[in-house]
Short mmCIF file of C-alpha atoms and ligand atoms in Angstrom, two decimals:
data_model
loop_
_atom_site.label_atom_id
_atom_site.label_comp_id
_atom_site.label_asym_id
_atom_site.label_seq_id
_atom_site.Cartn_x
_atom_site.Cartn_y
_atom_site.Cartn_z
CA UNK A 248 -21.65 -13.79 -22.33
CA UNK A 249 -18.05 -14.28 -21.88
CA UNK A 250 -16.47 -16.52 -19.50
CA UNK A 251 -14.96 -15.86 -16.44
CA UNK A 252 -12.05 -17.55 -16.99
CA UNK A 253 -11.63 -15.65 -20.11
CA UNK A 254 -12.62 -12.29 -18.40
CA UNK A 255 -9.59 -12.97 -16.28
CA UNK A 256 -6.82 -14.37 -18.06
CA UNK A 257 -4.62 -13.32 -15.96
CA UNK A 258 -5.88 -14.46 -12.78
CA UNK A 259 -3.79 -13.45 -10.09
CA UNK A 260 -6.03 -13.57 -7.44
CA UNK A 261 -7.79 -16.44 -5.52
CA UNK A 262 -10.52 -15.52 -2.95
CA UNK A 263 -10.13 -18.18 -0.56
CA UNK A 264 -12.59 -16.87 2.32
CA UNK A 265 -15.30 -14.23 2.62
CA UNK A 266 -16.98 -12.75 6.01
CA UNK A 267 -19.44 -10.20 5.34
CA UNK A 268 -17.93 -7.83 1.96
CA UNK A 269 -14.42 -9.03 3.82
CA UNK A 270 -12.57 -11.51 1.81
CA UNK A 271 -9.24 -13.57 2.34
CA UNK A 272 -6.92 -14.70 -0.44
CA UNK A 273 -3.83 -15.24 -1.99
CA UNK A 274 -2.13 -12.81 -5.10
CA UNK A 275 0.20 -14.87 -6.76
CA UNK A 276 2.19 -13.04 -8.72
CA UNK A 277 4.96 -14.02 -10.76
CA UNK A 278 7.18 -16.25 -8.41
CA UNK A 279 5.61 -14.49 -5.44
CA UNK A 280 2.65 -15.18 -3.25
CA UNK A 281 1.21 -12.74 -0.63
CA UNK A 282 -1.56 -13.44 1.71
CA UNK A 283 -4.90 -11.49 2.22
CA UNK A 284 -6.12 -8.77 3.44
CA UNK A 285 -2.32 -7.52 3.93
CA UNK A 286 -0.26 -4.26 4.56
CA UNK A 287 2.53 -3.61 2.40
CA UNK A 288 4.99 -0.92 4.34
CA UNK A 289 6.76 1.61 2.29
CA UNK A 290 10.21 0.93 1.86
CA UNK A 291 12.44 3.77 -0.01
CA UNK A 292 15.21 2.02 -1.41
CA UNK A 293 17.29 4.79 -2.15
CA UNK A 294 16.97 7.51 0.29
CA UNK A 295 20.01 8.96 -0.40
CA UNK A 296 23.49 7.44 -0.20
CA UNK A 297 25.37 5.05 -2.17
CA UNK A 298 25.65 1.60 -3.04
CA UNK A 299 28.00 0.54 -0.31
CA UNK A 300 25.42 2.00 2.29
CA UNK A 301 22.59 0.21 0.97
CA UNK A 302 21.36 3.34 -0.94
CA UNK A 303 20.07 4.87 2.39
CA UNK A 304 20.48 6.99 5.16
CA UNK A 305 18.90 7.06 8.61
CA UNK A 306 15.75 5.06 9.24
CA UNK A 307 15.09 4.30 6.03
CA UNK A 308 18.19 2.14 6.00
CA UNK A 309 17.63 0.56 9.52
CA UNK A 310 14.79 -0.84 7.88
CA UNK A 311 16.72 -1.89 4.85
CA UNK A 312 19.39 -3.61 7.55
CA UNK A 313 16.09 -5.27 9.09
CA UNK A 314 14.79 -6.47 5.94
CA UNK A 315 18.09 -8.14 4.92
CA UNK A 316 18.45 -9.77 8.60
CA UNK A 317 21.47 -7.74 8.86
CA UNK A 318 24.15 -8.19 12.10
CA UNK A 319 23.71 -4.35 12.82
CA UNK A 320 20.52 -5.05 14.00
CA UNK A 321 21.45 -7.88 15.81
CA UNK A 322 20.49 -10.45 12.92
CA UNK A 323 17.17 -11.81 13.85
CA UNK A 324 15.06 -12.62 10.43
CA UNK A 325 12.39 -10.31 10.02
CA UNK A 326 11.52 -10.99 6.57
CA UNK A 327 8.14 -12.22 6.78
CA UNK A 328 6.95 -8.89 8.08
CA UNK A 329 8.26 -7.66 4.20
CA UNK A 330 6.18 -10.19 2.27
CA UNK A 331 5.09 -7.61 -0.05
CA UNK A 332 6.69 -3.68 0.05
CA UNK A 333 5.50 -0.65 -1.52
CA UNK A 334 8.19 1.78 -3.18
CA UNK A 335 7.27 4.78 -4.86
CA UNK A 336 9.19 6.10 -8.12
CA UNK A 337 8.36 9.55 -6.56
CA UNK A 338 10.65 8.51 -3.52
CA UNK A 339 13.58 9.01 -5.78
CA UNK A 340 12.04 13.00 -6.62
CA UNK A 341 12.53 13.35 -2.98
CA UNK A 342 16.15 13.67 -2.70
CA UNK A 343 18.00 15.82 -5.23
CA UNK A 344 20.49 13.44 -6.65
CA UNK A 345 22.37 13.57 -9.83
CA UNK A 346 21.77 11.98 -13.26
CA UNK A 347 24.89 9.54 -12.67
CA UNK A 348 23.22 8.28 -9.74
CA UNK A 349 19.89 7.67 -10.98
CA UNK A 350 21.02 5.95 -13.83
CA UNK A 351 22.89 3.63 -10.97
CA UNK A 352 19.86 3.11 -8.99
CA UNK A 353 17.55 2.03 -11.39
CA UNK A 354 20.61 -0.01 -13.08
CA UNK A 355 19.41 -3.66 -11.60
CA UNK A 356 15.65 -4.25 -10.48
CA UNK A 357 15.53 -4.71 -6.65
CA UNK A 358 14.93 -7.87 -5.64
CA UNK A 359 18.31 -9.18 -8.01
CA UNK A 360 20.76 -7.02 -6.18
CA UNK A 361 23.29 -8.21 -3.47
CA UNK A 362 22.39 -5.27 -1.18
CA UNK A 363 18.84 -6.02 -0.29
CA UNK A 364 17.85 -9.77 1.00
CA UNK A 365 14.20 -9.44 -0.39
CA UNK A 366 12.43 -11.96 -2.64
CA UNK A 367 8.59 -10.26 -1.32
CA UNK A 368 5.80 -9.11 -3.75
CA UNK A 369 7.11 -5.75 -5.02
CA UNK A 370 4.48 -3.05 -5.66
CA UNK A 371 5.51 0.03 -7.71
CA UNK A 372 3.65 3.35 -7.22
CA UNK A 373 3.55 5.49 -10.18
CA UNK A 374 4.06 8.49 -7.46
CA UNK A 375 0.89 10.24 -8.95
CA UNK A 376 -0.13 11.46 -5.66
CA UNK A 377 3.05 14.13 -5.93
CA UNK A 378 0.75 15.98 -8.24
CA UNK A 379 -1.94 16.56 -5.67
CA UNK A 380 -1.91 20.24 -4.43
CA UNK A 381 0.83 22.55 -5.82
CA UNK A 382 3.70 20.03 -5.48
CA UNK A 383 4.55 18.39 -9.06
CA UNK A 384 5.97 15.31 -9.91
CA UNK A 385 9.44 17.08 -11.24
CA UNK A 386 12.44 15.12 -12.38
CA UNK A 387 14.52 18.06 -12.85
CA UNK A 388 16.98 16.96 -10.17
CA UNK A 389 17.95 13.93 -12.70
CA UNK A 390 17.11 15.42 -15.89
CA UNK A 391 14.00 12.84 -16.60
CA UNK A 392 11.23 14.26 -17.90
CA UNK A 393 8.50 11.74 -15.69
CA UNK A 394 5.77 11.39 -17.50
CA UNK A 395 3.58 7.94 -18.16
CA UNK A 396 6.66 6.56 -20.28
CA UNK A 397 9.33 7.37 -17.84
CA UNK A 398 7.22 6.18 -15.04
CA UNK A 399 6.86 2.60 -16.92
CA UNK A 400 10.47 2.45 -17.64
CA UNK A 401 11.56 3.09 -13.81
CA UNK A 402 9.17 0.85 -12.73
CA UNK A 403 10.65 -1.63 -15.19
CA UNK A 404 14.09 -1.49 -14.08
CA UNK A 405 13.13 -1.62 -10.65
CA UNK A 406 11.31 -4.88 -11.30
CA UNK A 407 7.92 -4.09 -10.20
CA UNK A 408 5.74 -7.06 -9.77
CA UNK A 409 2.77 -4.68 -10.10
CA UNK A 410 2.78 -1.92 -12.32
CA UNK A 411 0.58 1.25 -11.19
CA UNK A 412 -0.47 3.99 -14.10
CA UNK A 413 0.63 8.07 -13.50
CA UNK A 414 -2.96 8.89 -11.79
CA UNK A 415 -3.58 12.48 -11.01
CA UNK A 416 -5.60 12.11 -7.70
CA UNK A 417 -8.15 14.36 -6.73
CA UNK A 418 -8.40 16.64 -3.36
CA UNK A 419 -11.58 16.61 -1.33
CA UNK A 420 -12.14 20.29 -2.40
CA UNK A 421 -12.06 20.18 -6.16
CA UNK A 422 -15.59 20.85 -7.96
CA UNK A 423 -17.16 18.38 -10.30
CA UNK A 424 -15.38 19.47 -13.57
CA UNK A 425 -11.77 19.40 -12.03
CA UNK A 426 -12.63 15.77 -11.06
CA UNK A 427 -13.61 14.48 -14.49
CA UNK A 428 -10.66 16.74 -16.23
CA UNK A 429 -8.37 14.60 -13.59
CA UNK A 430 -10.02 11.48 -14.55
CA UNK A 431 -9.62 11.94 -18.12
CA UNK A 432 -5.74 12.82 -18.30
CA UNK A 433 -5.68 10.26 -16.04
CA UNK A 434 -7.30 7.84 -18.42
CA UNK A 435 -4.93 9.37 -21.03
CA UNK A 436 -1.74 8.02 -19.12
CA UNK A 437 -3.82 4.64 -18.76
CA UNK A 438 -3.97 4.63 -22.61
CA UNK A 439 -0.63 4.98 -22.37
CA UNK A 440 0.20 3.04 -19.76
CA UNK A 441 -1.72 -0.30 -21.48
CA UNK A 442 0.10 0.44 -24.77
CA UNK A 443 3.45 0.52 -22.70
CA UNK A 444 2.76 -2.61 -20.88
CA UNK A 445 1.30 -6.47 -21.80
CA UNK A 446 -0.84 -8.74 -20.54
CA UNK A 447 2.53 -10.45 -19.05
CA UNK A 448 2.78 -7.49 -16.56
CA UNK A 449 0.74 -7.32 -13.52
CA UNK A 450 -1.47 -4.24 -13.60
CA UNK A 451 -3.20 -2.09 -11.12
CA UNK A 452 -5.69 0.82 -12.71
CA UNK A 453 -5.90 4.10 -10.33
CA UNK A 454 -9.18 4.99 -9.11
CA UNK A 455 -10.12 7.93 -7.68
CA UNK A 456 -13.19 9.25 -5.93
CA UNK A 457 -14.99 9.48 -2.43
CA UNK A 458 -18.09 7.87 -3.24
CA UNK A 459 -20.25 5.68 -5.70
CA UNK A 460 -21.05 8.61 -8.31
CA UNK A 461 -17.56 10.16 -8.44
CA UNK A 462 -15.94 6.35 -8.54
CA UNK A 463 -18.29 5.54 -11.30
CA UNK A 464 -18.16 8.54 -13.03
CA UNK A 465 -13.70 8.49 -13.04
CA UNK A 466 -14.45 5.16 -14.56
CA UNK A 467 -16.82 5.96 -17.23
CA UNK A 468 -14.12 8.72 -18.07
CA UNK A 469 -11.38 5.76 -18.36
CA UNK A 470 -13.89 3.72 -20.65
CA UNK A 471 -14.72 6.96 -22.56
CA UNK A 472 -10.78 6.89 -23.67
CA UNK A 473 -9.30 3.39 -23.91
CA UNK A 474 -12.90 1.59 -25.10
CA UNK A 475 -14.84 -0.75 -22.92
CA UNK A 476 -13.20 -3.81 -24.60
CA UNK A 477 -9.97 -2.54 -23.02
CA UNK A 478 -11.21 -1.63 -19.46
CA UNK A 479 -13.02 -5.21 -18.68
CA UNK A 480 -10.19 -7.03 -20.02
CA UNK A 481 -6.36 -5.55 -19.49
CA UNK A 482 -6.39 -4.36 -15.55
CA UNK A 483 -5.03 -7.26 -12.75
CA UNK A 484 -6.48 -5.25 -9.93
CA UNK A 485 -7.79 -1.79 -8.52
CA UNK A 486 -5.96 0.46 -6.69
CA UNK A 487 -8.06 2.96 -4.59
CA UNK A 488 -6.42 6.49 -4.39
CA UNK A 489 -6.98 9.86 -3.19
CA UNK A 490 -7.91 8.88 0.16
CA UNK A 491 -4.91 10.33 2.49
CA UNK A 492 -6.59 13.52 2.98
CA UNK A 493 -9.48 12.13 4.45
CA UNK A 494 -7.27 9.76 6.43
CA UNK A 495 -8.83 10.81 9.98
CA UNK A 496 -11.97 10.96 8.93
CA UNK A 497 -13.21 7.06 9.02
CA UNK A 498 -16.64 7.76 8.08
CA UNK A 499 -15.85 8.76 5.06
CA UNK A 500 -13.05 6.33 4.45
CA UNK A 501 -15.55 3.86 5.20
CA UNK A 502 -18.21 4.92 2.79
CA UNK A 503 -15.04 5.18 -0.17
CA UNK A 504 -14.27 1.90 0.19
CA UNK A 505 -17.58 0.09 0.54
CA UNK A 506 -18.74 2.22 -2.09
CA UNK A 507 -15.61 1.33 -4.74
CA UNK A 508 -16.47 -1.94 -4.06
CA UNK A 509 -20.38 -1.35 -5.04
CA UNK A 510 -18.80 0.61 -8.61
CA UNK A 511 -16.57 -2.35 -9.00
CA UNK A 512 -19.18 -5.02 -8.39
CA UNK A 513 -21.77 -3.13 -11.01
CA UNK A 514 -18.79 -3.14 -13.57
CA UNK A 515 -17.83 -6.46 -13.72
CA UNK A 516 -14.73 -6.45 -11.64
CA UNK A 517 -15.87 -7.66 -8.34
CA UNK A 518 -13.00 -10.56 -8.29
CA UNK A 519 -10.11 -7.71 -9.07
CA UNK A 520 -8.18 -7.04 -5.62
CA UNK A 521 -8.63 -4.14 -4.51
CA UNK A 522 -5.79 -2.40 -3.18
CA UNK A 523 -6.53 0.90 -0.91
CA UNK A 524 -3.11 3.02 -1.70
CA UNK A 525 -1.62 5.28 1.67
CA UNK A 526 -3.42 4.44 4.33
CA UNK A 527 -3.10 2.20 7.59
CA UNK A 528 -3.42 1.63 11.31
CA UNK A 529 -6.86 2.22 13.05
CA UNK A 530 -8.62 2.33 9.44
CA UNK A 531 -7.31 -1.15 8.17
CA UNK A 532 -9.74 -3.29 10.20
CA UNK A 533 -12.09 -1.04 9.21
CA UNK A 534 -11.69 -0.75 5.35
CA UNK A 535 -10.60 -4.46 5.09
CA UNK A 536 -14.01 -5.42 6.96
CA UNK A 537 -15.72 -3.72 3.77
CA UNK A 538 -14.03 -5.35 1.70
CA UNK A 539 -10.09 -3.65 0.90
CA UNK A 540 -7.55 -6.39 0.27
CA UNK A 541 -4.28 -4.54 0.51
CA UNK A 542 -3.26 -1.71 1.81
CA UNK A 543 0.30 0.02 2.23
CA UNK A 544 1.71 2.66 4.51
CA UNK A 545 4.58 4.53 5.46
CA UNK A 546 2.96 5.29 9.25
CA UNK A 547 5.20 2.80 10.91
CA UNK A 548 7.82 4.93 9.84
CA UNK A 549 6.54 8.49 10.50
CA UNK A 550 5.36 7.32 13.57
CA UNK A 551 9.07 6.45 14.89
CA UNK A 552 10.42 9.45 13.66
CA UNK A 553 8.14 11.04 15.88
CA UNK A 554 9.33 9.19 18.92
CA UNK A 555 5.60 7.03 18.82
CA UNK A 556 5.75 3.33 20.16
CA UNK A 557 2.66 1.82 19.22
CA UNK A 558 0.76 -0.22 21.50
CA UNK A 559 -1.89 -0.96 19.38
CA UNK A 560 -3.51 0.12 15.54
CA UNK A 561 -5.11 2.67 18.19
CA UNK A 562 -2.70 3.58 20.52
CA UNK A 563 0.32 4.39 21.15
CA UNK A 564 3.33 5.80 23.84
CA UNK A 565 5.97 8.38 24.09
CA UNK A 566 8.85 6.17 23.24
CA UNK A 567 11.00 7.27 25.88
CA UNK A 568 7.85 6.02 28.85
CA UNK A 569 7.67 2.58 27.25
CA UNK A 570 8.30 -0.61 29.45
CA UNK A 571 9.58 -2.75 26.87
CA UNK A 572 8.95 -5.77 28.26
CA UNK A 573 4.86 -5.35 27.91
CA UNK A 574 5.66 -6.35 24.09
CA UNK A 575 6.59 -9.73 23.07
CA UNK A 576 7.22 -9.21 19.38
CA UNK A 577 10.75 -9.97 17.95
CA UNK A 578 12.20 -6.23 18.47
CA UNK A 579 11.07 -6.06 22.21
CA UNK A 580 12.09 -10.00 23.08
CA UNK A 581 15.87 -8.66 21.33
CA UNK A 582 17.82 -7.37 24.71
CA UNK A 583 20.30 -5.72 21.99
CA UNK A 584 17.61 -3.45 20.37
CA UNK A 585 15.72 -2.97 23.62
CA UNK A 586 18.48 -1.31 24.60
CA UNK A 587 18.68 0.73 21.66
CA UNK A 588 15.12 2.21 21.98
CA UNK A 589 15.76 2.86 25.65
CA UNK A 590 18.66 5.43 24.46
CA UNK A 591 22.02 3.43 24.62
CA UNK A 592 22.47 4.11 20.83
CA UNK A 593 24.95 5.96 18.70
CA UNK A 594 22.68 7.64 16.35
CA UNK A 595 19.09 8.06 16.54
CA UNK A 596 18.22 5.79 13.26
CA UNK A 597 19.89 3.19 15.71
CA UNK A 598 17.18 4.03 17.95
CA UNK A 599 13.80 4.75 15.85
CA UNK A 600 14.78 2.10 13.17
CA UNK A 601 14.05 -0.43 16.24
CA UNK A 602 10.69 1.46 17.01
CA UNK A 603 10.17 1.67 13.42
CA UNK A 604 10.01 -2.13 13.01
CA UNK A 605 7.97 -2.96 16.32
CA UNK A 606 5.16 -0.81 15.18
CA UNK A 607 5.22 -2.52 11.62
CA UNK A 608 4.80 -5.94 14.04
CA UNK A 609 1.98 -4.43 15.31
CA UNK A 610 0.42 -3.77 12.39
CA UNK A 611 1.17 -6.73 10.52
CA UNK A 612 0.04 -9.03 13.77
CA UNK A 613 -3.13 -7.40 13.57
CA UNK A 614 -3.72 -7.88 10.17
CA UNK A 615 -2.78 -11.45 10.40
CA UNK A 616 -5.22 -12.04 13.22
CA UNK A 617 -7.86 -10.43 10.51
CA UNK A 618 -6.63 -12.83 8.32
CA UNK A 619 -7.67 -15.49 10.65
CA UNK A 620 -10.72 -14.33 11.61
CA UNK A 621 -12.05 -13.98 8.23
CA UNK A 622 -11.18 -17.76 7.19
CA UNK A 623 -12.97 -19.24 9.77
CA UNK A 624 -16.18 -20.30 8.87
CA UNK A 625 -19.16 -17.71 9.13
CA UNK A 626 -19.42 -14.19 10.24
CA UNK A 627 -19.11 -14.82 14.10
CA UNK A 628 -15.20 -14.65 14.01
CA UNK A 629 -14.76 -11.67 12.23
CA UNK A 630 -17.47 -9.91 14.15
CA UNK A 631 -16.02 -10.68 17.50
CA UNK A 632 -12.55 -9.72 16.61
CA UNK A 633 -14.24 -6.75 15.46
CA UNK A 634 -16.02 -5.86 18.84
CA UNK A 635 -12.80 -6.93 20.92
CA UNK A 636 -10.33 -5.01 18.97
CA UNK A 637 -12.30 -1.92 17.91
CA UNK A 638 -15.39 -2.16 19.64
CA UNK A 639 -13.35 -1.18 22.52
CA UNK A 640 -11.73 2.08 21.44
CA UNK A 641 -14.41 4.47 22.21
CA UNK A 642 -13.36 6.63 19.38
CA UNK A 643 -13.71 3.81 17.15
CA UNK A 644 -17.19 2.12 18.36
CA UNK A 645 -19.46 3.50 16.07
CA UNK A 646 -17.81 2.78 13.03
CA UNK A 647 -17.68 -1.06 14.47
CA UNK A 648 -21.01 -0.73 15.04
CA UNK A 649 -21.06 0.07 10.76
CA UNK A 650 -19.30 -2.28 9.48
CA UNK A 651 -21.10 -4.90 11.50
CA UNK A 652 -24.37 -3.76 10.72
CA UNK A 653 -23.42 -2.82 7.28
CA UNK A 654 -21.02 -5.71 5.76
CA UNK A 655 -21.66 -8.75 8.04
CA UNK A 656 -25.42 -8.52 9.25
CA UNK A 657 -25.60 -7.06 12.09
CA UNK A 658 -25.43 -8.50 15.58
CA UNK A 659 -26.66 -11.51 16.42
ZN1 LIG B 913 7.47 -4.79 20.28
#
């Protein structure tokens, strides 16, 4: 029997906490540490535009101006809220930009340039879930072909702090042998992937699958191609894909996650970090309760753009109705970006960048209080937070009332 310690070599993660399956931690990687269970937001660092405009247009570059502090936002520092970011190499298939420019973007990783004031855990996406449905990962715009080696070479000169495999999710419709042929050219890139990589990276292997057979079964598929020497000992962590389709449906996110954590348990990997990709808001106190350590999300964003001022992970208002003064988070307490959400601004990025960041507050507030609640000692905290924060969303009760009953006991 090997040791644990040799199991793990690269131990990245340090469970400091548990409530129920919920655990609290810290993933130190490289130079950077990030606190658990956490929400990375998407950030797209290019999204368009040049270097003098901080590769970005619109929101996305409000954000960017947030990130770095910036006096167009009225210079307040906002960086803890970016402790750790998601970027996607798909983001840069999104926007048809030239070969000369791609080469530029991925010319210095992130966190060295002058543009961007971040010095956060960076998590790289391989962008896998472009293949889901018709829509294809295509690189045509830039003349890449992306394939596993391209994908580990962007991800490279970005400066990744954790590296994610090319993963070909799977949608809730396909049959059993679509699943397993996605799991095993999925375990082909992993091959890949491993062979393209070292033990120095930071590594995250893609799972995929709704429940404990299909989880187990995409892993046995893995093992079935790189050998089970190489499965129990090269991966840093788990990310859990495939899941944004089933996004409203908590019941079933629910049952993924608690279940992935069963699969991972019976393997071996219990201690990995588990990292839920896509998916956010009413479902993190949910999924984290069962025992999800990250997550990431773009939904602060999407939200804004939509004109949606969260008041809660549950709720939220029209942006134009809000009273701004019900919020006491950094945005709302600024009289300068107040007054930007309430319409006195030039362009509308001015306006929804602002919105943008207040509902990432909210979500990050709430995680932190999660945070809290599962380091203090027993259950009780974690269950009452729990019962306060979704026990009182009537849409949400019931799958409280599961996650007490299923990951911390029951009630008293
Ligand atoms: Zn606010």
């Amino acid at each position: 029997m090997e040791s644990r310690s040799e199991q793990f070599k690269n131990d990245i993660f340090e469970i400091s906490a548990e409530a129920g399956d919920a655990r609290s931690g810290v993933l130190r990687i490289g130079d950077t540490e990030l606190s658990t269970p956490n929400l990375l937001p998407v950030v797209n660092f290019y999204a368009g535009g040049t270097d003098a405009s901080l590769y970005g247009g619109g929101i996305h570059r409000t954000i960017k101006e947030f990130m770095n502090g910036d006096e167009v936002v009225n210079g307040g520092d906002y960086s803890r809220y970016f402790d750790g970011v998601m970027t996607s190499v798909a983001s840069l298939t999104d926007y048809g930009i030239s070969r000369e420019r791609y080469e530029d973007y991925i010319s210095e990783p992130i966190r060295e340039r002058d543009v961007f004031d971040f010095d956060g855990t960076l998590f790289l996406d391989s962008g896998g879930f472009k293949f889901l449905g018709d829509s294809r990962l295509d690189g045509s715009d830039f003349e890449v072909e992306v394939d596993q080696e391209a994908i580990v070479e962007i991800q490279r000169k970005l400066g990744g702090d954790v590296l994610v495999n090319l993963d070909r999710p799977i949608a809730p419709d396909d049959d059993y042998p679509t699943r397993v042929e996605k799991a095993r050219l999925t375990a082909q890139n992993v091959d890949e992937f491993l062979n393209l990589t070292s033990r120095d990276d930071t590594r995250y292997l893609t799972l995929h699958g709704y429940n404990y057979s299909m989880l187990d079964t995409f892993l046995s598929e893995v093992e079935k191609v790189i050998g089970r020497d190489r499965v129990h000992r090269e991966f840093d962590g788990v990310a859990l894909g495939s899941l944004v389709p089933l996004k409203d449906n908590k019941e079933k996110l629910i049952t993924a996650v608690s279940d992935c954590r069963e699969v991972l348990a019976d393997w071996g990997f219990e201690e990995l970090p588990l990292h839920v990709l896509g998916i956010s808001s009413s479902a993190i106190p949910l999924l984290a309760a069962v025992g999800a350590d990250t997550f990431d999300s773009s939904s602060y964003i999407h939200s804004a753009i939509n004109g949606k001022y969260d008041t809660s992970l549950y709720n939220s208002e029209p942006v134009d109705d809000v009273d701004f003064s019900k919020c006491d988070c950094q945005v709302c307490s600024d009289d300068v970006l107040v007054k930007r959400m309430e319409g006195d601004a030039e362009y509308q990025k001015d306006k929804l960048g602002a919105v943008a960041m207040h509902n990432l507050i909210i979500q990050k507030e709430e995680i932190q209080r999660m945070q809290s609640a599962i380091q203090s000692p027993g259950d009780g905290e974690l269950i009452s937070y729990i019962e306060q924060s979704l026990g009182r969303e009537k849409s949400m009760q019931q799958h409280a009332h599961r996650v007490v009953n299923e990951s911390l006991g029951g009630y008293f």
